[in-house]
Amino acid sequence: MSDPIITEDVIAAHGFSPDEWQEVLTILGRDPTFTEMGIFSAMWNEHCSYKSSKKWLRTLPTTGPQVICGPGENAGVVDIGDGQAVVFKMESHNHPSYIEPYQGAATGVGGILRDVFTMGARPIAAMNSLSFGEPDHPKTKSLVSGVVAGVGGYGNCFGVPTVGGEVRFDKSYNGNCLVNAFAAGLADADKIFYSAASGVGMPVVYLGAKTGRDGVGGATMASAEFDDTIEDKRPTVQVGDPFTEKRLMEATLELMATGAVISIQDMGAAGLTCSAVEMGDKGGLGVRLDLENVPQREDGMTAYEMMLSESQERMLMVLKPELEAEARAVFVKWDLDFAIVGETIAEDRFLIIHNGEVKADLPLSKLSSSAPEYDRPWEETPAPAPVGDVPQVDPIDGLRSLIGSPNYASKAWVYEQYDSQVMADTLRTPGAGSGIVRVHGTSKALAFTSDVTPRYVFANPVEGGKQAVAEAYRNLTSVGAKPLATTDNMNFGNPQKPRIMGQFVGAIKGIGEAVTALDMPIVSGNVSLYNETDGAGILPTPTIGAVGLIDDYTTAITGTLQPGQMLLLLGDTAGHMGQTALLAEHLNRNEGDAPPVDLYAERAHGDFVRDNRGWIAACTDLSDGGLALAAFEMAAASGTGITLDTDDTAQLFAEDQARYLIAADFDGAEALFTAAGAAGVPLTRVGVAGGTDISFGSVSAPLADLAQVYQTAFARSVA
């Protein structure tokens, strides 16, 4: 079959700008073949090359004494002591999930799990951060049900506990939902596997499931805005099989134990193309592939289709040739394909041969490390106008507006569809703050959280970026964990618009400042741009996934409120009402600046909580909804009423940062006040636990009535 003719329309459909296409012609000194054009398109698109973001990603702090491996590999690796490491990453599958919610979300989970076990780590935890359009938008209900079913369907069948995450709704996501998937695994610190190929003439081995036509062009699709041709892009969405992935994980970990692996890479975006190019480029080698040896599940596949397929559950490995028999036996046992499809070569070439015919012969280094890099024009986000007068509101009415919104109602409808207990090491399940998973066979535990407040980032990208990191820091601290490191998932609109690029730059600056101050380096991540439909972009959503360590899980702060306990507020309340949840949900106003983030106070208050956790019965950070929502959530989780000493709107609903709500018995409270005086941190008594009501000053309502609203509002809105 002859290749299609390369026309201007074909070039544009593959995502090339005129300048980029000219650069391809200059590099080759000739016209490319159709397969070569596809390979350049896959490697130079935004999703694979990070061409609009590399300049700014380089400014992020990525090192520290705890960091074994930072960005650039399949996942980040962080030391947790005793010769062990946690391996983790977060990635987006936004565009596929909007086109085909179930498979888009499912394969997002599958891809992030492969990133972890490709490094030699057994996955122990998953999270997800989901952003949808308005609940009454015609697509929202089907997107929510499909995405949640896809996340649960894949993760539950694979057998990894989902221990945390977040779900939000905003009209900016009407045409472009966000599905960010996180996974973490455990490995021996001295047995991490990397992707850089080494040695000339080493076999390149294809592992896992067979290649089909699903997902062809997926990476290019993910690097463009949506328009009214969206339904035409359905074939670019991959199809996943979690049971095959489970076998692939077991086979891969068993294979690694044989000593046969020189390097290994997940076949994710751009499939065989990206995995082969990255392995060769990192090792300074070329790669030759013989495509007739690629296991295929469809007849008549072309070189173009095989190179750009994003069929799932596949890996690429460089093998020690003397151990081929042992390696092959492992994959035969697990009923998975094992095929030698090429070899490493000394020349800087990416040579693709199909049935004896050269389909591509390209300089390999030009495809990856020499891909285009742009310094996009950007505009600083203007300072927002100050928030107008915020009237005093009935605090029960204000609370009812929050807990009756799907943004702040219980997400039990979502996380009850996820298996959070598989592997039997989960100590804290979703819905109660950071998830906690025991490090099996030790006294240690790891805590996980995912955080961002997009409306803050939209109003003030720098402070919003800081706040996302600070909230992750507080969520880990609230369970007694020492924050270790972070992964970022940068979801933004079209970077060719200076206003959008300015949001990205500002968020990066804020994130960098915060991870430095809080000693939480970025060790992995993902950038997802062009999240727009018909020119309307999403709220900037730089999701922060964070991991913390608890040396002795018996000291974790996991208690619930008990009658008679005192409620203490750590931190100052200045009454910041700009961009608050109360303003948005109760007063239908979107005004003001994001709250300022004092990173010195964040660190000092976090240290105080961890240093004094023995006196703390229960703890939560204050974020959306301020003191009122935090206190209610504590009460709802325990079935115990609370009385706060004030009914002032600003004191109850302000969203000042660096604050925690702490419950302690009388002796604990006394000890905490003494410690706070010594540490110089602000700690005040704000109420008491007990009874059956939620009371703010002289205003009250039965906890049972409010809990009913809280527990049913989400399903009523979108289920």
XYZ file of C-alpha atoms in Angstrom:
719
model
C 0.000 0.000 0.000
C 1.469 3.363 -1.019
C 1.765 6.188 1.502
C -0.756 9.039 1.426
C 0.350 12.233 -0.274
C 1.632 14.891 2.118
C -0.389 18.049 1.481
C -0.601 21.318 3.390
C -3.795 20.099 5.036
C -2.096 16.859 6.109
C 0.841 18.824 7.524
C -1.494 21.104 9.498
C -3.511 18.128 10.755
C -0.285 16.732 12.204
C 0.201 19.882 14.271
C 3.132 21.479 12.456
C 3.483 25.229 12.249
C 4.945 26.496 8.940
C 8.275 27.200 10.671
C 8.382 23.738 12.219
C 7.695 22.073 8.879
C 10.486 24.078 7.306
C 12.795 22.952 10.113
C 11.928 19.324 9.333
C 12.832 19.874 5.699
C 16.085 21.576 6.700
C 17.083 18.760 9.055
C 16.443 16.081 6.447
C 17.532 17.971 3.364
C 14.626 16.279 1.587
C 10.913 15.667 1.859
C 10.014 13.210 4.637
C 8.135 9.992 4.090
C 4.644 9.769 5.525
C 5.956 7.670 8.424
C 8.755 10.151 9.073
C 6.249 12.996 9.146
C 4.209 11.070 11.714
C 7.274 10.439 13.856
C 8.282 14.110 13.821
C 4.684 15.073 14.608
C 4.573 12.728 17.584
C 7.896 13.831 19.043
C 7.504 17.546 18.401
C 3.957 18.000 19.642
C 3.366 19.816 22.895
C 2.441 16.648 24.787
C 5.796 14.940 24.167
C 8.260 17.803 23.614
C 7.121 20.332 26.260
C 8.200 22.935 23.711
C 6.232 25.799 25.302
C 7.031 24.920 28.902
C 10.619 23.620 29.057
C 12.078 27.069 29.597
C 10.016 27.557 32.743
C 10.046 23.996 34.051
C 13.833 24.246 34.307
C 13.420 26.919 36.986
C 11.676 24.537 39.393
C 13.664 23.141 42.333
C 14.087 19.407 41.699
C 16.876 18.310 44.034
C 17.395 17.651 47.703
C 19.021 15.089 49.985
C 15.849 12.993 49.819
C 15.712 12.964 45.990
C 17.134 9.898 44.234
C 15.757 10.739 40.792
C 14.091 13.951 39.682
C 12.194 14.844 36.495
C 13.166 13.255 33.201
C 12.440 9.601 33.921
C 9.132 7.754 33.974
C 8.573 8.839 37.594
C 10.367 10.574 40.454
C 12.160 8.614 43.170
C 12.505 9.743 46.796
C 14.393 8.098 49.673
C 12.250 7.057 52.657
C 15.044 5.434 54.671
C 16.007 1.839 55.421
C 17.094 1.300 51.817
C 13.589 1.984 50.503
C 12.235 4.545 48.052
C 8.840 5.860 47.018
C 8.344 6.272 43.264
C 5.531 8.571 42.117
C 4.125 10.777 39.389
C 0.936 12.515 38.279
C -0.178 12.814 34.644
C -3.165 14.094 32.730
C -5.536 12.291 30.384
C -7.796 15.259 29.767
C -8.583 15.261 26.068
C -9.185 11.490 25.800
C -11.483 11.585 28.836
C -13.647 14.302 27.328
C -13.967 12.399 24.056
C -14.555 8.960 25.598
C -14.879 9.272 29.397
C -14.617 5.636 30.493
C -11.637 4.582 28.381
C -9.987 7.982 28.613
C -9.959 7.861 32.410
C -9.186 4.145 32.588
C -6.140 4.383 30.343
C -4.984 7.452 32.257
C -4.848 5.265 35.358
C -3.143 2.462 33.414
C -0.505 4.790 32.016
C 0.470 6.277 35.367
C 0.700 2.820 36.947
C 3.083 1.735 34.176
C 5.224 4.810 34.798
C 5.696 3.585 38.359
C 6.356 -0.120 37.844
C 8.619 0.618 34.851
C 10.979 2.062 37.452
C 10.956 -1.228 39.374
C 8.401 -0.174 41.992
C 5.276 -2.062 43.011
C 2.324 0.397 43.051
C 0.801 0.870 46.511
C -1.481 3.894 46.090
C -3.419 5.908 43.524
C -5.197 9.266 43.560
C -7.060 11.356 41.029
C -7.906 15.016 40.597
C -11.026 15.591 38.487
C -12.440 18.853 37.134
C -15.821 19.024 35.405
C -18.121 21.686 33.977
C -21.270 23.043 35.567
C -23.478 20.313 37.033
C -26.409 21.331 34.816
C -24.345 21.351 31.611
C -25.674 18.680 29.209
C -22.399 16.719 29.155
C -21.437 16.895 32.813
C -23.429 13.964 34.198
C -22.224 11.554 31.529
C -18.642 12.759 31.945
C -18.739 12.347 35.733
C -20.261 8.870 35.601
C -17.969 7.714 32.789
C -14.750 9.088 34.268
C -15.447 7.813 37.782
C -16.390 4.383 36.416
C -13.234 4.326 34.296
C -10.958 5.266 37.194
C -12.567 2.682 39.454
C -12.880 0.018 36.789
C -9.188 0.068 35.939
C -7.737 0.680 39.397
C -9.990 -1.828 41.144
C -9.283 -4.596 38.636
C -5.548 -3.890 38.658
C -5.544 -4.041 42.442
C -4.183 -0.742 43.732
C -5.950 1.255 46.471
C -7.272 4.700 45.557
C -6.634 6.692 48.722
C -7.328 10.321 47.862
C -8.104 12.995 45.337
C -10.451 15.861 44.604
C -13.452 16.715 42.427
C -14.462 20.216 41.369
C -17.004 21.871 39.084
C -16.752 25.131 37.171
C -18.192 26.412 33.908
C -14.678 26.819 32.491
C -14.461 23.014 32.236
C -17.737 22.688 30.287
C -15.895 21.918 27.074
C -12.759 20.319 28.496
C -12.799 18.209 31.658
C -9.546 17.445 33.486
C -8.551 13.942 34.573
C -5.259 13.932 36.472
C -4.076 10.509 37.679
C -1.454 9.869 40.363
C 0.297 6.655 41.341
C 2.987 5.791 43.863
C 4.971 2.630 44.418
C 7.682 1.163 46.619
C 11.097 -0.044 45.505
C 14.507 -0.818 46.928
C 16.521 2.360 46.594
C 19.397 0.480 44.960
C 17.179 -1.349 42.451
C 15.665 1.484 40.432
C 15.405 0.923 36.672
C 16.019 3.727 34.199
C 15.295 4.306 30.525
C 18.678 5.244 29.040
C 19.848 2.601 26.578
C 23.478 1.465 26.701
C 25.653 -0.787 24.607
C 25.771 -1.100 20.822
C 24.072 -4.070 19.184
C 21.855 -4.764 22.192
C 18.434 -6.293 21.447
C 15.419 -3.974 21.653
C 12.516 -6.012 23.002
C 8.780 -5.395 22.786
C 6.865 -6.548 25.878
C 3.198 -6.915 26.818
C 0.034 -6.673 24.750
C -0.293 -6.606 20.975
C -0.394 -3.426 18.898
C -3.633 -2.247 17.318
C -4.924 0.902 15.699
C -6.399 2.408 18.894
C -4.842 5.658 19.965
C -3.076 6.419 16.666
C -2.337 10.145 16.814
C -3.378 10.463 20.454
C -0.431 12.633 21.500
C -1.022 15.034 18.619
C -4.734 15.208 19.487
C -3.804 16.046 23.090
C -1.715 18.993 21.866
C -4.541 20.911 20.198
C -7.717 22.724 21.157
C -11.129 21.142 20.692
C -13.633 22.402 18.150
C -16.805 21.080 16.527
C -14.880 18.139 15.010
C -14.387 16.599 18.453
C -16.371 13.438 17.696
C -14.051 12.707 14.770
C -11.236 12.267 17.299
C -12.791 9.309 19.119
C -10.491 6.759 17.369
C -7.480 8.513 18.925
C -8.573 7.334 22.405
C -6.848 4.218 23.698
C -8.603 1.123 25.035
C -7.339 -0.399 28.271
C -7.300 -3.867 29.833
C -6.448 -3.792 33.557
C -6.068 -7.561 33.803
C -3.385 -7.507 31.111
C -1.730 -4.623 32.938
C -1.681 -6.622 36.158
C 0.067 -9.488 34.372
C 2.436 -7.026 32.723
C 3.404 -5.590 36.101
C 4.090 -8.989 37.619
C 6.052 -10.073 34.560
C 8.048 -6.832 34.485
C 9.012 -7.010 38.164
C 9.939 -10.682 37.775
C 11.954 -9.863 34.659
C 13.861 -7.159 36.521
C 14.882 -9.706 39.144
C 16.622 -11.824 36.441
C 19.193 -9.105 35.770
C 18.331 -9.102 32.066
C 17.175 -5.471 31.849
C 19.614 -2.832 30.617
C 16.940 -0.153 30.262
C 13.165 -0.096 30.094
C 10.508 2.395 29.057
C 6.723 2.463 29.160
C 4.992 2.858 25.800
C 2.768 5.810 26.612
C 2.145 8.891 24.475
C 3.273 8.295 20.874
C 3.796 4.625 21.736
C 6.670 2.842 20.041
C 8.048 6.082 18.622
C 8.455 7.968 21.871
C 9.704 5.011 23.922
C 12.383 4.049 21.384
C 13.524 7.630 20.770
C 13.754 8.491 24.473
C 15.734 5.350 25.286
C 18.161 5.995 22.450
C 18.516 9.716 23.076
C 19.181 9.350 26.804
C 21.856 6.746 26.057
C 23.426 8.654 23.171
C 22.627 5.801 20.782
C 20.624 5.145 17.659
C 17.855 2.556 17.304
C 16.841 0.277 14.439
C 13.360 -1.261 14.494
C 12.072 -4.112 12.300
C 8.319 -3.614 12.366
C 7.376 -6.982 10.884
C 8.387 -8.400 14.282
C 5.999 -6.164 16.249
C 3.141 -8.272 17.687
C -0.062 -7.043 16.011
C -3.734 -7.709 16.689
C -5.003 -6.165 13.468
C -4.236 -7.115 9.874
C -2.449 -4.912 7.398
C -1.072 -2.341 9.823
C 1.244 0.201 8.208
C 4.538 1.439 9.580
C 2.877 4.776 10.345
C 0.144 3.079 12.372
C 2.526 0.848 14.303
C 4.852 3.715 15.163
C 2.039 6.009 16.358
C -0.341 3.502 17.945
C -0.985 4.104 21.639
C -2.328 0.627 22.360
C -2.048 0.049 26.074
C -0.165 -2.354 28.355
C 3.084 -2.287 26.364
C 6.755 -1.736 27.282
C 10.053 -1.470 25.418
C 13.278 -2.860 26.839
C 16.951 -3.089 25.975
C 18.046 -6.606 26.914
C 21.265 -8.306 27.903
C 21.448 -10.796 25.012
C 22.932 -13.618 27.096
C 19.811 -13.600 29.281
C 17.271 -13.658 26.467
C 16.025 -17.164 27.260
C 15.388 -16.355 30.924
C 13.634 -13.113 30.030
C 11.471 -14.720 27.367
C 10.442 -17.506 29.757
C 9.031 -14.942 32.196
C 6.742 -13.400 29.606
C 5.688 -16.745 28.170
C 4.667 -17.785 31.683
C 2.506 -14.666 32.053
C 1.000 -15.193 28.569
C 2.364 -11.901 27.235
C 4.197 -11.053 24.045
C 7.993 -10.955 24.057
C 9.499 -10.017 20.701
C 12.906 -8.754 19.640
C 11.999 -5.884 17.329
C 15.355 -4.222 16.765
C 18.705 -3.268 18.203
C 20.730 -0.325 19.418
C 23.181 1.145 16.920
C 26.160 3.460 17.242
C 24.975 6.037 14.711
C 22.608 8.879 15.535
C 19.812 7.275 13.525
C 16.253 6.173 14.021
C 15.929 3.530 11.334
C 12.487 1.991 10.741
C 12.254 -1.010 8.444
C 9.053 -2.820 7.490
C 9.193 -5.981 5.407
C 12.612 -5.054 4.079
C 11.618 -1.500 3.098
C 13.045 1.560 4.846
C 10.075 3.563 6.095
C 12.034 6.115 8.130
C 15.682 7.081 8.475
C 16.004 10.049 10.789
C 18.650 11.664 13.024
C 17.389 10.383 16.398
C 18.741 13.239 18.512
C 16.751 15.773 16.455
C 13.529 14.055 17.494
C 13.901 14.414 21.249
C 16.509 16.645 22.871
C 16.671 18.883 19.791
C 12.911 19.309 19.450
C 11.637 22.897 19.124
C 11.691 25.038 22.226
C 9.766 28.292 22.480
C 9.977 31.334 24.687
C 6.332 32.245 24.269
C 5.315 35.868 24.817
C 3.520 36.242 28.128
C 1.602 38.872 29.991
C 1.614 39.231 33.738
C -1.861 38.738 35.158
C -3.122 42.152 36.317
C -3.848 42.596 39.997
C -7.560 42.017 40.590
C -9.776 44.719 42.006
C -10.304 44.471 45.769
C -13.306 42.502 46.912
C -16.381 44.619 47.569
C -18.164 44.755 50.893
C -19.153 41.305 52.115
C -22.315 41.456 54.228
C -22.795 39.500 57.411
C -24.662 36.335 56.507
C -26.527 33.829 58.601
C -23.684 31.351 59.196
C -25.949 28.310 59.003
C -27.319 29.520 55.672
C -23.784 30.136 54.438
C -22.673 26.681 55.525
C -25.724 25.102 53.945
C -24.837 26.766 50.611
C -21.365 25.251 50.762
C -22.275 21.711 51.750
C -25.204 21.725 49.342
C -22.857 22.437 46.425
C -21.200 19.488 44.637
C -17.922 21.353 45.063
C -17.996 21.000 48.861
C -20.497 18.236 49.515
C -19.271 14.786 50.497
C -17.635 12.994 47.556
C -18.584 9.578 48.937
C -20.557 8.841 45.739
C -17.221 9.044 43.915
C -14.763 7.332 46.225
C -17.121 4.547 47.243
C -16.718 3.309 43.666
C -12.980 2.946 44.255
C -11.342 0.098 46.155
C -9.371 1.825 48.885
C -8.526 -1.261 50.963
C -6.964 -3.687 48.470
C -3.482 -4.819 49.617
C -4.671 -4.321 53.240
C -2.212 -1.525 54.069
C -4.528 1.498 53.833
C -4.744 3.287 57.178
C -6.873 6.235 56.076
C -9.379 6.104 53.256
C -10.641 8.926 50.989
C -12.920 11.588 52.402
C -10.945 12.388 55.526
C -7.962 14.360 54.223
C -4.651 12.832 53.202
C -4.710 9.127 52.442
C -2.293 6.994 54.439
C -0.767 3.686 53.368
C 1.464 1.568 55.566
C 4.883 0.590 54.200
C 4.308 -3.131 54.426
C 6.505 -4.957 56.910
C 7.717 -1.761 58.602
C 6.439 0.773 61.115
C 6.478 3.507 58.459
C 3.586 4.925 56.476
C 3.260 7.246 53.510
C 0.671 10.011 53.224
C -0.691 11.279 49.910
C -2.627 14.380 48.871
C -3.608 16.283 45.738
C -4.409 20.006 45.835
C -5.063 23.164 43.843
C -7.586 26.009 44.011
C -8.036 27.140 40.394
C -9.985 30.309 41.178
C -6.989 31.517 43.226
C -4.626 30.794 40.323
C -6.883 32.644 37.892
C -6.990 35.724 40.132
C -3.302 35.638 41.044
C -1.157 32.912 39.445
C 1.847 33.457 41.711
C -0.076 33.314 44.987
C -2.328 30.575 43.605
C 0.696 28.467 42.703
C 2.126 29.001 46.175
C -1.185 28.125 47.781
C -1.490 24.807 45.943
C 1.851 23.697 47.396
C 1.052 25.157 50.823
C -2.278 23.342 51.004
C -0.614 20.065 50.066
C 1.956 20.727 52.800
C -0.815 21.346 55.336
C -2.802 18.289 54.327
C 0.215 16.058 54.869
C 1.069 17.818 58.108
C -2.504 17.406 59.386
C -1.977 13.645 59.640
C 1.464 14.035 61.202
C 3.461 13.347 58.032
C 6.687 15.087 57.109
C 6.281 16.378 53.520
C 8.931 14.864 51.255
C 8.412 15.936 47.657
C 5.843 16.849 45.006
C 4.714 16.095 41.474
C 2.955 18.739 39.402
C 0.275 18.447 36.731
C 0.122 21.791 34.937
C -3.275 22.119 33.211
C -3.663 25.335 31.200
C -5.238 26.726 28.052
C -3.555 27.787 24.806
C 0.069 28.865 25.477
C 0.108 30.898 22.260
C -2.142 33.417 24.016
C 0.090 35.709 26.123
C -2.555 35.927 28.847
C -2.616 32.125 29.250
C 1.161 31.839 29.047
C 1.352 34.484 31.758
C -0.813 32.312 34.003
C 1.563 29.416 33.455
C 4.665 31.499 34.156
C 3.149 33.004 37.295
C 2.061 29.634 38.650
C 5.526 28.184 38.028
C 7.078 31.080 39.934
C 4.740 30.589 42.882
C 5.194 26.819 42.932
C 8.969 27.168 42.768
C 9.020 29.620 45.646
C 6.802 27.393 47.787
C 8.538 24.063 47.186
C 11.844 25.741 48.053
C 10.560 27.257 51.288
C 8.746 24.070 52.350
C 11.476 21.643 51.207
C 9.174 19.760 48.838
C 11.088 19.572 45.526
C 9.288 18.710 42.283
C 10.503 15.255 41.250
C 8.137 14.478 38.376
C 5.161 15.889 36.558
C 3.253 16.620 33.407
C 2.170 19.646 31.381
C -1.214 19.665 29.652
C -1.809 22.694 27.452
C -4.450 23.633 24.873
C -7.270 22.766 27.275
C -9.705 24.901 25.315
C -12.847 24.425 23.272
C -13.819 26.970 20.626
C -11.343 29.395 22.161
C -12.707 29.165 25.728
C -10.007 27.993 28.122
C -10.183 26.268 31.481
C -9.305 27.915 34.757
C -5.537 27.505 35.225
C -5.241 24.294 37.229
C -1.694 23.431 38.356
C -2.471 20.345 40.425
C 0.073 19.454 43.110
C 0.419 15.837 44.206
C 2.478 15.455 47.363
C 3.913 12.624 49.440
C 4.841 12.661 53.127
C 6.481 10.199 55.501
C 5.290 9.051 58.916
C 8.155 7.284 60.704
C 5.814 5.383 63.040
C 2.267 4.968 61.776
C 0.943 4.573 65.325
C 1.739 8.294 65.823
C -0.324 9.443 62.832
C -3.038 11.996 63.605
C -6.133 10.067 62.572
C -8.533 10.606 65.450
C -12.038 12.048 65.272
C -13.816 14.564 67.484
C -14.995 13.438 70.913
C -17.447 15.298 73.174
C -15.738 17.732 75.518
C -12.669 18.289 73.396
C -11.520 21.862 72.884
C -11.286 23.294 69.376
C -8.112 25.308 68.819
C -7.167 27.449 65.833
C -3.504 27.573 64.880
C -2.729 30.633 62.763
C -4.024 34.159 62.304
C -7.367 35.120 60.768
C -7.124 38.483 59.042
C -10.512 38.002 57.391
C -9.491 37.483 53.751
C -12.730 37.168 51.768
C -11.499 37.560 48.175
C -12.134 34.497 45.957
C -13.667 32.578 48.871
C -16.021 29.651 48.562
C -18.683 31.598 50.483
C -18.463 34.438 47.990
C -18.867 32.047 45.041
C -21.444 29.582 46.374
C -23.597 31.717 48.670
C -23.340 35.214 47.217
C -22.694 34.235 43.575
C -19.750 36.615 43.373
C -16.297 36.068 41.898
C -14.211 38.910 43.218
C -10.989 39.923 44.826
C -7.484 38.591 45.101
C -6.266 35.175 46.142
C -5.231 34.974 49.792
C -1.572 35.831 50.380
C 0.619 32.900 51.380
C 3.192 33.471 54.125
C 5.598 30.588 53.539
C 7.512 31.298 56.748
C 4.284 30.946 58.730
C 3.341 27.813 56.771
C 6.606 26.162 57.723
C 6.516 27.279 61.349
C 2.919 26.145 61.853
C 3.552 22.839 60.109
C 6.576 22.171 62.314
C 4.455 22.964 65.369
C 1.768 20.439 64.435
C 4.258 17.650 63.756
C 6.368 18.403 66.835
C 3.302 18.342 69.109
C 1.196 15.671 67.453
C 1.129 13.584 70.615
C -1.230 16.151 72.174
C -3.472 16.444 69.129
C -6.576 14.247 68.951
C -7.740 15.415 65.536
C -6.547 17.976 63.035
C -7.495 19.479 59.693
C -6.130 22.339 57.665
C -8.296 25.337 56.818
C -8.780 26.007 53.123
C -11.993 26.365 51.080
C -14.857 27.447 53.330
C -12.554 28.513 56.145
C -13.178 27.679 59.796
C -16.895 26.991 59.344
C -16.495 24.259 56.726
C -13.471 22.706 58.446
C -15.311 22.480 61.757
C -18.432 21.054 60.098
C -16.424 18.390 58.263
C -14.798 17.368 61.544
C -18.225 17.156 63.170
C -19.788 15.201 60.289
C -16.932 12.668 60.294
C -17.399 11.963 64.000
C -21.152 12.430 64.503
C -20.386 14.882 67.276
C -21.746 18.431 67.336
C -19.574 21.513 67.700
C -19.984 25.002 69.100
C -17.838 27.807 67.736
C -17.612 30.995 69.761
C -18.388 33.404 66.905
C -21.041 34.039 64.282
C -18.939 36.649 62.442
C -18.867 35.988 58.689
C -15.201 36.860 58.177
C -14.038 34.855 61.196
C -15.988 31.816 60.021
C -15.603 31.894 56.241
C -12.365 33.773 55.513
C -9.730 31.727 53.696
C -6.531 33.039 55.248
C -3.711 30.546 54.836
C -1.335 28.756 57.233
C -4.194 27.713 59.544
C -5.188 24.437 61.209
C -8.162 23.428 63.342
C -7.036 21.195 66.192
C -9.083 19.142 68.648
C -7.538 18.254 72.006
C -8.635 17.237 75.452
C -8.060 19.602 78.387
C -4.552 18.391 79.192
C -3.614 18.342 75.530
C -4.890 21.868 75.029
C -2.894 23.102 78.008
C 0.267 21.487 76.670
C -0.340 22.931 73.207
C -0.803 26.468 74.551
C 2.467 26.165 76.466
C 4.262 24.846 73.369
C 2.745 27.588 71.198
C 4.044 30.259 73.547
C 7.520 28.766 73.389
C 7.411 28.437 69.615
C 5.934 31.889 69.048
C 2.986 30.656 66.976
C -0.598 31.973 67.338
C -3.001 29.482 68.954
C -6.488 30.411 70.153
C -9.495 28.567 71.550
C -12.411 28.864 69.124
C -14.961 26.380 70.449
C -15.791 23.001 71.903
C -17.029 19.636 70.651
C -20.216 18.029 71.941
C -23.970 17.898 71.620
C -25.992 17.271 68.498
C -25.965 20.703 66.865
C -23.688 22.840 64.745
C -23.611 26.163 66.585
C -21.997 29.421 65.495
C -22.386 31.870 68.358
C -26.114 31.967 69.059
C -27.136 30.409 65.722
C -27.465 26.641 65.426
C -28.929 23.759 63.435
C -29.068 19.997 64.026
C -25.925 18.232 62.803
C -28.095 15.395 61.491
C -30.030 17.753 59.205
C -26.893 19.393 57.849
C -25.158 16.029 57.456
C -28.073 14.826 55.342
C -27.557 17.767 52.977
C -23.810 17.156 52.922
C -24.108 13.452 52.170
C -26.719 13.678 49.416
C -25.960 16.914 47.541
C -23.335 15.461 45.201
C -25.495 12.616 43.924
C -28.479 14.950 43.549
C -26.408 17.324 41.443
C -24.566 15.053 39.027
C -25.278 11.375 39.567
